[in-house]
Amino acid sequence: MDTIIVPTPDALAIEAASMVMAEVAGAQRLLLGLAGGSTPKATHEVLCAQRADWSGVIAWIADERWVSPDSPEANQHMVRTSLTDETGITFLAPDTTAGVPAAAANDYGDVIVPLMTDASTRKVVMLGIGTDGHTASLFPGTRALGVTSVGYVANFVPQLDTWRLTATAALIGLADVVMFLVSGTSKAPIIAEIASGSDHPAAAITAVERVVWLLDEAAAADL
């Protein structure tokens, strides 16, 4: 388990933003996968304060809730308000306003898969993890975990009684670098389980070059 441990959530956001900025500076074209949640949001805020040429960056989201794009619960709403509106980064988001989840996921996959399979594009994905070991919307016991193809799928999550749209593990695995951003004591047990080899959805995520776990001391407390 490739880990970087920092003292606080603020330090985690700074470290994650620094890694992203290094990727931006080193690539003519960067495809940046984003996650929902408070920890990525803090990283976005640090990124907004940087002087950078964002013209070569295209952002997308690893998963989305089946809600209106302008709903406060929508990951894309958080991404727009905390990062892309401020920086002008090109942002590609799924359309959740019409049709059914499966069609929306398929349409989004038709946009994202060609970008993720483009050898000339550098690819970085930021992810979080839930206390149950899920990442993106790859929840334990759900159908999407059994999808081995590169794509974006609709995934019904019985424990939440709702639909989610999510990248498959195979799609995420096309990234050159995957960064897990994890903070807080509530995440310490699941991080320890993954470090010891337990089988959780997040533990199955791979990358072409590196999967790095950025942890604050609270999240790393049980290691």
PDB file of C-alpha atoms in Angstrom:
ATOM      1  CA  MET A   1       0.000   0.000   0.000  1.00  0.00           C
ATOM      2  CA  ASP A   2       1.687   3.189  -1.247  1.00  0.00           C
ATOM      3  CA  THR A   3       0.882   5.769   1.434  1.00  0.00           C
ATOM      4  CA  ILE A   4       1.663   9.390   2.173  1.00  0.00           C
ATOM      5  CA  ILE A   5       0.680  10.429   5.700  1.00  0.00           C
ATOM      6  CA  VAL A   6       0.282  14.081   6.654  1.00  0.00           C
ATOM      7  CA  PRO A   7      -0.753  15.613   9.985  1.00  0.00           C
ATOM      8  CA  THR A   8      -4.110  17.231   9.228  1.00  0.00           C
ATOM      9  CA  PRO A   9      -6.939  17.473   6.683  1.00  0.00           C
ATOM     10  CA  ASP A  10      -5.603  20.870   5.605  1.00  0.00           C
ATOM     11  CA  ALA A  11      -2.175  19.370   4.992  1.00  0.00           C
ATOM     12  CA  LEU A  12      -3.802  16.576   3.014  1.00  0.00           C
ATOM     13  CA  ALA A  13      -5.544  19.079   0.746  1.00  0.00           C
ATOM     14  CA  ILE A  14      -2.277  20.920   0.177  1.00  0.00           C
ATOM     15  CA  GLU A  15      -0.383  17.695  -0.606  1.00  0.00           C
ATOM     16  CA  ALA A  16      -3.088  16.480  -3.002  1.00  0.00           C
ATOM     17  CA  ALA A  17      -3.211  19.833  -4.765  1.00  0.00           C
ATOM     18  CA  SER A  18       0.582  19.822  -5.072  1.00  0.00           C
ATOM     19  CA  MET A  19       0.485  16.430  -6.756  1.00  0.00           C
ATOM     20  CA  VAL A  20      -2.211  17.608  -9.167  1.00  0.00           C
ATOM     21  CA  MET A  21      -0.285  20.776  -9.977  1.00  0.00           C
ATOM     22  CA  ALA A  22       2.822  18.717 -10.786  1.00  0.00           C
ATOM     23  CA  GLU A  23       0.729  16.666 -13.213  1.00  0.00           C
ATOM     24  CA  VAL A  24      -0.730  19.806 -14.805  1.00  0.00           C
ATOM     25  CA  ALA A  25       2.728  21.295 -15.270  1.00  0.00           C
ATOM     26  CA  GLY A  26       4.126  18.112 -16.767  1.00  0.00           C
ATOM     27  CA  ALA A  27       1.415  17.287 -19.300  1.00  0.00           C
ATOM     28  CA  GLN A  28       0.291  18.977 -22.488  1.00  0.00           C
ATOM     29  CA  ARG A  29      -3.121  17.422 -21.983  1.00  0.00           C
ATOM     30  CA  LEU A  30      -4.429  16.108 -18.663  1.00  0.00           C
ATOM     31  CA  LEU A  31      -7.656  14.215 -18.034  1.00  0.00           C
ATOM     32  CA  LEU A  32      -8.530  14.700 -14.368  1.00  0.00           C
ATOM     33  CA  GLY A  33     -11.081  12.443 -12.711  1.00  0.00           C
ATOM     34  CA  LEU A  34     -12.743  13.963  -9.662  1.00  0.00           C
ATOM     35  CA  ALA A  35     -14.659  12.690  -6.657  1.00  0.00           C
ATOM     36  CA  GLY A  36     -17.404  14.033  -4.451  1.00  0.00           C
ATOM     37  CA  GLY A  37     -17.121  14.674  -0.747  1.00  0.00           C
ATOM     38  CA  SER A  38     -15.599  17.178   1.672  1.00  0.00           C
ATOM     39  CA  THR A  39     -11.976  16.042   1.364  1.00  0.00           C
ATOM     40  CA  PRO A  40     -11.793  16.537  -2.420  1.00  0.00           C
ATOM     41  CA  LYS A  41     -13.630  19.843  -2.014  1.00  0.00           C
ATOM     42  CA  ALA A  42     -10.863  21.104   0.262  1.00  0.00           C
ATOM     43  CA  THR A  43      -8.328  20.121  -2.393  1.00  0.00           C
ATOM     44  CA  HIS A  44     -10.327  21.995  -5.023  1.00  0.00           C
ATOM     45  CA  GLU A  45     -10.181  25.135  -2.916  1.00  0.00           C
ATOM     46  CA  VAL A  46      -6.401  24.895  -2.735  1.00  0.00           C
ATOM     47  CA  LEU A  47      -6.212  24.365  -6.493  1.00  0.00           C
ATOM     48  CA  CYS A  48      -8.303  27.483  -7.109  1.00  0.00           C
ATOM     49  CA  ALA A  49      -5.673  29.549  -5.325  1.00  0.00           C
ATOM     50  CA  GLN A  50      -2.882  28.366  -7.639  1.00  0.00           C
ATOM     51  CA  ARG A  51      -1.522  30.245 -10.612  1.00  0.00           C
ATOM     52  CA  ALA A  52      -1.856  27.710 -13.415  1.00  0.00           C
ATOM     53  CA  ASP A  53      -2.629  27.309 -17.076  1.00  0.00           C
ATOM     54  CA  TRP A  54      -5.719  25.112 -16.976  1.00  0.00           C
ATOM     55  CA  SER A  55      -6.281  25.171 -20.737  1.00  0.00           C
ATOM     56  CA  GLY A  56      -4.926  21.658 -21.209  1.00  0.00           C
ATOM     57  CA  VAL A  57      -7.028  20.110 -18.432  1.00  0.00           C
ATOM     58  CA  ILE A  58     -10.323  18.282 -18.909  1.00  0.00           C
ATOM     59  CA  ALA A  59     -12.179  17.201 -15.769  1.00  0.00           C
ATOM     60  CA  TRP A  60     -14.792  14.466 -15.301  1.00  0.00           C
ATOM     61  CA  ILE A  61     -16.359  12.718 -12.321  1.00  0.00           C
ATOM     62  CA  ALA A  62     -15.891   9.111 -11.274  1.00  0.00           C
ATOM     63  CA  ASP A  63     -19.475   8.829 -10.049  1.00  0.00           C
ATOM     64  CA  GLU A  64     -22.717  10.743  -9.756  1.00  0.00           C
ATOM     65  CA  ARG A  65     -25.969  10.529  -7.840  1.00  0.00           C
ATOM     66  CA  TRP A  66     -29.212  10.221  -9.802  1.00  0.00           C
ATOM     67  CA  VAL A  67     -30.314  13.761  -8.941  1.00  0.00           C
ATOM     68  CA  SER A  68     -30.622  17.042 -10.817  1.00  0.00           C
ATOM     69  CA  PRO A  69     -27.235  18.533 -11.841  1.00  0.00           C
ATOM     70  CA  ASP A  70     -27.946  21.635  -9.748  1.00  0.00           C
ATOM     71  CA  SER A  71     -28.954  19.656  -6.654  1.00  0.00           C
ATOM     72  CA  PRO A  72     -26.692  20.261  -3.641  1.00  0.00           C
ATOM     73  CA  GLU A  73     -26.368  16.455  -3.491  1.00  0.00           C
ATOM     74  CA  ALA A  74     -24.916  16.240  -7.016  1.00  0.00           C
ATOM     75  CA  ASN A  75     -21.184  15.638  -7.260  1.00  0.00           C
ATOM     76  CA  GLN A  76     -21.088  17.763 -10.381  1.00  0.00           C
ATOM     77  CA  HIS A  77     -22.644  20.673  -8.493  1.00  0.00           C
ATOM     78  CA  MET A  78     -19.845  20.490  -5.931  1.00  0.00           C
ATOM     79  CA  VAL A  79     -17.203  20.262  -8.660  1.00  0.00           C
ATOM     80  CA  ARG A  80     -18.564  23.279 -10.497  1.00  0.00           C
ATOM     81  CA  THR A  81     -18.961  25.489  -7.443  1.00  0.00           C
ATOM     82  CA  SER A  82     -15.646  24.537  -5.806  1.00  0.00           C
ATOM     83  CA  LEU A  83     -13.346  24.188  -8.820  1.00  0.00           C
ATOM     84  CA  THR A  84     -14.312  24.413 -12.458  1.00  0.00           C
ATOM     85  CA  ASP A  85     -16.403  27.614 -12.416  1.00  0.00           C
ATOM     86  CA  GLU A  86     -13.540  29.392 -10.660  1.00  0.00           C
ATOM     87  CA  THR A  87     -10.669  28.049 -12.760  1.00  0.00           C
ATOM     88  CA  GLY A  88     -12.364  27.669 -16.132  1.00  0.00           C
ATOM     89  CA  ILE A  89     -11.304  24.020 -16.362  1.00  0.00           C
ATOM     90  CA  THR A  90     -13.291  22.204 -19.037  1.00  0.00           C
ATOM     91  CA  PHE A  91     -15.712  19.947 -17.188  1.00  0.00           C
ATOM     92  CA  LEU A  92     -17.586  17.013 -18.684  1.00  0.00           C
ATOM     93  CA  ALA A  93     -20.489  15.792 -16.554  1.00  0.00           C
ATOM     94  CA  PRO A  94     -23.259  13.218 -17.066  1.00  0.00           C
ATOM     95  CA  ASP A  95     -26.724  14.412 -17.997  1.00  0.00           C
ATOM     96  CA  THR A  96     -29.114  13.341 -15.236  1.00  0.00           C
ATOM     97  CA  THR A  97     -32.037  15.442 -16.422  1.00  0.00           C
ATOM     98  CA  ALA A  98     -33.704  13.010 -18.795  1.00  0.00           C
ATOM     99  CA  GLY A  99     -34.092   9.338 -19.559  1.00  0.00           C
ATOM    100  CA  VAL A 100     -33.105   6.533 -17.226  1.00  0.00           C
ATOM    101  CA  PRO A 101     -29.861   5.896 -15.305  1.00  0.00           C
ATOM    102  CA  ALA A 102     -28.605   3.190 -17.670  1.00  0.00           C
ATOM    103  CA  ALA A 103     -28.948   5.416 -20.734  1.00  0.00           C
ATOM    104  CA  ALA A 104     -27.326   8.380 -19.000  1.00  0.00           C
ATOM    105  CA  ALA A 105     -24.400   6.240 -17.867  1.00  0.00           C
ATOM    106  CA  ASN A 106     -23.943   4.784 -21.335  1.00  0.00           C
ATOM    107  CA  ASP A 107     -23.993   8.239 -22.943  1.00  0.00           C
ATOM    108  CA  TYR A 108     -21.422   9.531 -20.479  1.00  0.00           C
ATOM    109  CA  GLY A 109     -19.254   6.499 -21.072  1.00  0.00           C
ATOM    110  CA  ASP A 110     -19.316   7.241 -24.794  1.00  0.00           C
ATOM    111  CA  VAL A 111     -17.663  10.576 -23.953  1.00  0.00           C
ATOM    112  CA  ILE A 112     -15.197   9.497 -21.251  1.00  0.00           C
ATOM    113  CA  VAL A 113     -13.949   6.126 -22.515  1.00  0.00           C
ATOM    114  CA  PRO A 114     -12.335   7.535 -25.693  1.00  0.00           C
ATOM    115  CA  LEU A 115     -10.519  10.121 -23.580  1.00  0.00           C
ATOM    116  CA  MET A 116      -9.321   7.514 -21.076  1.00  0.00           C
ATOM    117  CA  THR A 117      -8.041   5.285 -23.885  1.00  0.00           C
ATOM    118  CA  ASP A 118      -6.194   8.100 -25.677  1.00  0.00           C
ATOM    119  CA  ALA A 119      -2.496   7.306 -25.337  1.00  0.00           C
ATOM    120  CA  SER A 120      -1.510  10.942 -25.871  1.00  0.00           C
ATOM    121  CA  THR A 121      -3.425  12.128 -22.780  1.00  0.00           C
ATOM    122  CA  ARG A 122      -2.097  11.987 -19.224  1.00  0.00           C
ATOM    123  CA  LYS A 123      -4.724  10.620 -16.845  1.00  0.00           C
ATOM    124  CA  VAL A 124      -5.109  11.181 -13.108  1.00  0.00           C
ATOM    125  CA  VAL A 125      -8.095  10.155 -10.979  1.00  0.00           C
ATOM    126  CA  MET A 126      -8.828  11.365  -7.447  1.00  0.00           C
ATOM    127  CA  LEU A 127     -11.017   9.092  -5.329  1.00  0.00           C
ATOM    128  CA  GLY A 128     -12.392   8.837  -1.821  1.00  0.00           C
ATOM    129  CA  ILE A 129     -13.415   5.839   0.229  1.00  0.00           C
ATOM    130  CA  GLY A 130     -16.448   5.080   2.382  1.00  0.00           C
ATOM    131  CA  THR A 131     -16.393   3.400   5.777  1.00  0.00           C
ATOM    132  CA  ASP A 132     -17.779   0.293   4.027  1.00  0.00           C
ATOM    133  CA  GLY A 133     -14.861   0.201   1.581  1.00  0.00           C
ATOM    134  CA  HIS A 134     -16.689   1.579  -1.448  1.00  0.00           C
ATOM    135  CA  THR A 135     -15.077   4.007  -3.846  1.00  0.00           C
ATOM    136  CA  ALA A 136     -16.724   5.993  -6.625  1.00  0.00           C
ATOM    137  CA  SER A 137     -20.141   4.263  -6.505  1.00  0.00           C
ATOM    138  CA  LEU A 138     -18.693   0.767  -6.462  1.00  0.00           C
ATOM    139  CA  PHE A 139     -20.501  -0.359  -3.326  1.00  0.00           C
ATOM    140  CA  PRO A 140     -20.076  -3.800  -1.736  1.00  0.00           C
ATOM    141  CA  GLY A 141     -22.529  -6.354  -3.078  1.00  0.00           C
ATOM    142  CA  THR A 142     -23.694  -4.254  -6.050  1.00  0.00           C
ATOM    143  CA  ARG A 143     -23.835  -5.225  -9.707  1.00  0.00           C
ATOM    144  CA  ALA A 144     -21.201  -2.761 -10.896  1.00  0.00           C
ATOM    145  CA  LEU A 145     -18.500  -4.699  -9.029  1.00  0.00           C
ATOM    146  CA  GLY A 146     -19.025  -7.566 -11.443  1.00  0.00           C
ATOM    147  CA  VAL A 147     -18.655  -5.447 -14.566  1.00  0.00           C
ATOM    148  CA  THR A 148     -15.172  -6.104 -15.918  1.00  0.00           C
ATOM    149  CA  SER A 149     -15.415  -3.944 -19.032  1.00  0.00           C
ATOM    150  CA  VAL A 150     -14.113  -0.410 -19.449  1.00  0.00           C
ATOM    151  CA  GLY A 151     -17.155   1.809 -19.122  1.00  0.00           C
ATOM    152  CA  TYR A 152     -19.572   3.888 -17.085  1.00  0.00           C
ATOM    153  CA  VAL A 153     -22.612   2.107 -15.674  1.00  0.00           C
ATOM    154  CA  ALA A 154     -25.788   2.628 -13.696  1.00  0.00           C
ATOM    155  CA  ASN A 155     -25.576   0.925 -10.317  1.00  0.00           C
ATOM    156  CA  PHE A 156     -28.515   0.437  -7.964  1.00  0.00           C
ATOM    157  CA  VAL A 157     -27.357   0.596  -4.348  1.00  0.00           C
ATOM    158  CA  PRO A 158     -29.870  -1.290  -2.159  1.00  0.00           C
ATOM    159  CA  GLN A 159     -28.367  -0.090   1.104  1.00  0.00           C
ATOM    160  CA  LEU A 160     -29.114   3.489   0.005  1.00  0.00           C
ATOM    161  CA  ASP A 161     -32.238   2.619  -2.023  1.00  0.00           C
ATOM    162  CA  THR A 162     -31.030   4.745  -4.907  1.00  0.00           C
ATOM    163  CA  TRP A 163     -29.360   4.732  -8.301  1.00  0.00           C
ATOM    164  CA  ARG A 164     -25.823   5.903  -8.868  1.00  0.00           C
ATOM    165  CA  LEU A 165     -23.797   6.332 -12.038  1.00  0.00           C
ATOM    166  CA  THR A 166     -20.217   5.131 -11.778  1.00  0.00           C
ATOM    167  CA  ALA A 167     -17.013   4.433 -13.609  1.00  0.00           C
ATOM    168  CA  THR A 168     -16.127   0.758 -13.578  1.00  0.00           C
ATOM    169  CA  ALA A 169     -12.943  -0.367 -11.877  1.00  0.00           C
ATOM    170  CA  ALA A 170     -11.543  -1.154 -15.319  1.00  0.00           C
ATOM    171  CA  LEU A 171     -12.148   2.412 -16.498  1.00  0.00           C
ATOM    172  CA  ILE A 172     -10.488   3.890 -13.407  1.00  0.00           C
ATOM    173  CA  GLY A 173      -7.618   1.459 -13.919  1.00  0.00           C
ATOM    174  CA  LEU A 174      -6.691   3.177 -17.193  1.00  0.00           C
ATOM    175  CA  ALA A 175      -5.464   6.183 -15.190  1.00  0.00           C
ATOM    176  CA  ASP A 176      -1.725   6.692 -14.991  1.00  0.00           C
ATOM    177  CA  VAL A 177      -2.106   7.723 -11.351  1.00  0.00           C
ATOM    178  CA  VAL A 178      -4.959   7.153  -8.889  1.00  0.00           C
ATOM    179  CA  MET A 179      -4.971   9.255  -5.724  1.00  0.00           C
ATOM    180  CA  PHE A 180      -7.109   8.226  -2.750  1.00  0.00           C
ATOM    181  CA  LEU A 181      -7.814  11.188  -0.454  1.00  0.00           C
ATOM    182  CA  VAL A 182      -8.775   9.953   3.015  1.00  0.00           C
ATOM    183  CA  SER A 183      -9.182  11.879   6.253  1.00  0.00           C
ATOM    184  CA  GLY A 184     -10.776  11.385   9.654  1.00  0.00           C
ATOM    185  CA  THR A 185     -10.905   8.779  12.396  1.00  0.00           C
ATOM    186  CA  SER A 186     -14.014   7.138  10.917  1.00  0.00           C
ATOM    187  CA  LYS A 187     -11.886   5.919   7.991  1.00  0.00           C
ATOM    188  CA  ALA A 188      -9.090   4.447  10.117  1.00  0.00           C
ATOM    189  CA  PRO A 189     -10.591   0.922  10.467  1.00  0.00           C
ATOM    190  CA  ILE A 190     -11.223   0.461   6.739  1.00  0.00           C
ATOM    191  CA  ILE A 191      -7.752   1.781   5.864  1.00  0.00           C
ATOM    192  CA  ALA A 192      -6.209  -0.711   8.278  1.00  0.00           C
ATOM    193  CA  GLU A 193      -8.255  -3.542   6.754  1.00  0.00           C
ATOM    194  CA  ILE A 194      -7.151  -2.651   3.225  1.00  0.00           C
ATOM    195  CA  ALA A 195      -3.532  -2.375   4.348  1.00  0.00           C
ATOM    196  CA  SER A 196      -3.786  -5.883   5.807  1.00  0.00           C
ATOM    197  CA  GLY A 197      -5.114  -7.289   2.538  1.00  0.00           C
ATOM    198  CA  SER A 198      -8.870  -7.361   3.134  1.00  0.00           C
ATOM    199  CA  ASP A 199     -11.109  -7.536   0.073  1.00  0.00           C
ATOM    200  CA  HIS A 200     -12.974  -4.259  -0.371  1.00  0.00           C
ATOM    201  CA  PRO A 201     -13.990  -2.470  -3.612  1.00  0.00           C
ATOM    202  CA  ALA A 202     -11.424   0.293  -3.075  1.00  0.00           C
ATOM    203  CA  ALA A 203      -8.659  -2.264  -2.618  1.00  0.00           C
ATOM    204  CA  ALA A 204      -9.261  -3.603  -6.124  1.00  0.00           C
ATOM    205  CA  ILE A 205      -8.492  -0.274  -7.827  1.00  0.00           C
ATOM    206  CA  THR A 206      -5.365  -0.295  -9.972  1.00  0.00           C
ATOM    207  CA  ALA A 207      -3.504   2.242 -12.103  1.00  0.00           C
ATOM    208  CA  VAL A 208      -0.978   2.135 -14.923  1.00  0.00           C
ATOM    209  CA  GLU A 209       1.787   3.661 -12.785  1.00  0.00           C
ATOM    210  CA  ARG A 210       0.746   4.233  -9.194  1.00  0.00           C
ATOM    211  CA  VAL A 211      -2.124   4.066  -6.710  1.00  0.00           C
ATOM    212  CA  VAL A 212      -1.245   6.379  -3.839  1.00  0.00           C
ATOM    213  CA  TRP A 213      -3.153   6.724  -0.581  1.00  0.00           C
ATOM    214  CA  LEU A 214      -3.000  10.232   0.879  1.00  0.00           C
ATOM    215  CA  LEU A 215      -3.981   9.938   4.544  1.00  0.00           C
ATOM    216  CA  ASP A 216      -4.121  12.336   7.418  1.00  0.00           C
ATOM    217  CA  GLU A 217      -2.912  11.047  10.780  1.00  0.00           C
ATOM    218  CA  ALA A 218      -6.443  10.331  11.952  1.00  0.00           C
ATOM    219  CA  ALA A 219      -7.173   8.092   8.974  1.00  0.00           C
ATOM    220  CA  ALA A 220      -3.805   6.348   9.409  1.00  0.00           C
ATOM    221  CA  ALA A 221      -4.230   5.849  13.160  1.00  0.00           C
ATOM    222  CA  ASP A 222      -4.773   2.077  12.957  1.00  0.00           C
ATOM    223  CA  LEU A 223      -1.892   1.303  10.588  1.00  0.00           C
TER     224      LEU A 223
END
